mmCIF file of C-alpha atoms in Angstrom:
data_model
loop_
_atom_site.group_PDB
_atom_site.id
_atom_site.type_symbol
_atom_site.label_atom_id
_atom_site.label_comp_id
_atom_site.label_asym_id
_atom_site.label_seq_id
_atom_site.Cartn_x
_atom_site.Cartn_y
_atom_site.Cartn_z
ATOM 1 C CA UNK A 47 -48.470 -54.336 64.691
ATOM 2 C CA UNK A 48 -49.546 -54.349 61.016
ATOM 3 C CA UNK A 49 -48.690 -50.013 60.781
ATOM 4 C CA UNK A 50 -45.212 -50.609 61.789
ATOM 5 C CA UNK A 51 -43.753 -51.174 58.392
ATOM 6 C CA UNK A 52 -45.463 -48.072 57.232
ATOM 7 C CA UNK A 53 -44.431 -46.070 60.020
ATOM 8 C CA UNK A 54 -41.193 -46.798 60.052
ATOM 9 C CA UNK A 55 -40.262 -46.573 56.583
ATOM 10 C CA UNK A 56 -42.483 -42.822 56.774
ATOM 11 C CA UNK A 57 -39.508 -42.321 59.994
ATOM 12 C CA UNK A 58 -36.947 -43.081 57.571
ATOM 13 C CA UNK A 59 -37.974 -40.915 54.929
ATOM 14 C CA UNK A 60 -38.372 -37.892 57.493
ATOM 15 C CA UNK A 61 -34.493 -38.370 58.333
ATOM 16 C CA UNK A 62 -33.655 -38.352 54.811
ATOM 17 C CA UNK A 63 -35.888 -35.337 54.707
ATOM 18 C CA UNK A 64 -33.966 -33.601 57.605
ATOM 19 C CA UNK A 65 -30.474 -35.502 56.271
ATOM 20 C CA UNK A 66 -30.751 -33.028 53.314
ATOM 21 C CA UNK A 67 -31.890 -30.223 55.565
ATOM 22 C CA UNK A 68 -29.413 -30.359 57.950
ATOM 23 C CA UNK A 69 -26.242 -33.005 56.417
ATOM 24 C CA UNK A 70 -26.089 -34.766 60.201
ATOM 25 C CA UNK A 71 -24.792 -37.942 58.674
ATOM 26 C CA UNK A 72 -26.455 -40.457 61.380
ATOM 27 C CA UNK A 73 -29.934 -39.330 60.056
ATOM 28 C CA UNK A 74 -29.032 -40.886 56.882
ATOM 29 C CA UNK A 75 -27.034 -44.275 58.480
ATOM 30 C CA UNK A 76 -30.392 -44.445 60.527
ATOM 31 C CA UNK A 77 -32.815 -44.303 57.812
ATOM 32 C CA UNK A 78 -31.012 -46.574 55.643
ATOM 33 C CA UNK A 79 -31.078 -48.576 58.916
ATOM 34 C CA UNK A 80 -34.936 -48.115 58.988
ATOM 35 C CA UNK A 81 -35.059 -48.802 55.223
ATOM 36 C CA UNK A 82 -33.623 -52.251 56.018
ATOM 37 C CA UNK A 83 -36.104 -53.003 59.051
ATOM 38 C CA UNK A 84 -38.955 -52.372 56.562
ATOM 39 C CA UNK A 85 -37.831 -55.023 53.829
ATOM 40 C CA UNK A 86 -37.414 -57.727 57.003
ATOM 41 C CA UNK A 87 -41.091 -56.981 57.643
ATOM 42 C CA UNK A 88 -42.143 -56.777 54.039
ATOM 43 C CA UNK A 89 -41.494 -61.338 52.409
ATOM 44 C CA UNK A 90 -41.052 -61.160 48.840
ATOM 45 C CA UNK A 91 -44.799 -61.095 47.621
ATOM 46 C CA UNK A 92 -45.886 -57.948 49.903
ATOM 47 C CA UNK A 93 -46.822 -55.549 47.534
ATOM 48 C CA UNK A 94 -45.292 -52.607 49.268
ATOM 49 C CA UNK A 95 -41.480 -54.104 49.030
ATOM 50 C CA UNK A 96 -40.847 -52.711 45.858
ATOM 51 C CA UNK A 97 -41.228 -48.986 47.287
ATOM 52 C CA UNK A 98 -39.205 -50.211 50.268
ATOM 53 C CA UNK A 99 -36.579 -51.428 48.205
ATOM 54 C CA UNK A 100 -36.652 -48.185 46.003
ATOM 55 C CA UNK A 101 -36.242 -46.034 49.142
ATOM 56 C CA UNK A 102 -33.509 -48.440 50.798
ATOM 57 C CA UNK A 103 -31.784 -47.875 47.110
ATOM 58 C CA UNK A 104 -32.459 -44.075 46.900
ATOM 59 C CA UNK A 105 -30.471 -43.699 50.928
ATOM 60 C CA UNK A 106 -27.716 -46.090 49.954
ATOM 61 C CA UNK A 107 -27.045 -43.665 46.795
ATOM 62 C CA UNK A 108 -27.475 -40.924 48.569
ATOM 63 C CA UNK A 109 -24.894 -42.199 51.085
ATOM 64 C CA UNK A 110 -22.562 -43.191 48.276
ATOM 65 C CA UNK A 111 -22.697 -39.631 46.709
ATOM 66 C CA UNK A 112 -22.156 -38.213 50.205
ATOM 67 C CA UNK A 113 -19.165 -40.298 51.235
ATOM 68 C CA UNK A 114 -18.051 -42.744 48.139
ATOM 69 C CA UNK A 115 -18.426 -45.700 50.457
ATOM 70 C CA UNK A 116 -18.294 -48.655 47.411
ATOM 71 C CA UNK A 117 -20.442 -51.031 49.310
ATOM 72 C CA UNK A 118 -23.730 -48.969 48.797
ATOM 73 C CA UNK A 119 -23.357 -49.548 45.301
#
C-alpha cells in the first residue's frame, strides 16, 4: 500500500515517543526496527529517505546513549 511507509515510520516515532516516556527498551529496538522497514520501502531517489534515514540515525543514538552498544555508531 503506498501509506505504509508513512505509517510505519509515524509507529516508530510513537515508540520513541513512549521509549522516552516510559524507558521500556523494546519500544526503542522496535522502532529502530520500524526505522529500518521504512528505508527498504523508500530506493535511493524517494524523496522522503532522507527523513527516514535521519530518524533511523536519531533511534540508533538514542540507543547508543542508552546502552553504549558501539555498533549504532
Amino acid at each position: 500500500h503506498s501509506d505504509r511507509p508513512a505509517s510505519l515510520d509515524n509507529l516508530a516515532c510513537d515508540l520513541v515517543y513512549r521509549f522516552e516516556q516510559w524507558g521500556v527498551p523494546s519500544d526503542l529496538d522496535e522502532a529502530i526496527k520500524l526505522h529500518r522497514d521504512v528505508l527498504l520501502l523508500h530506493p535511493p531517489s524517494h524523496s522522503g529517505r532522507s527523513g527516514s534515514l535521519n530518524n533511523l540515525a536519531s533511534g540508533l543514538r538514542n540507543r547508543f546513549y542508552q546502552w553504549g552498544i558501539p555498533s549504532d555508531l
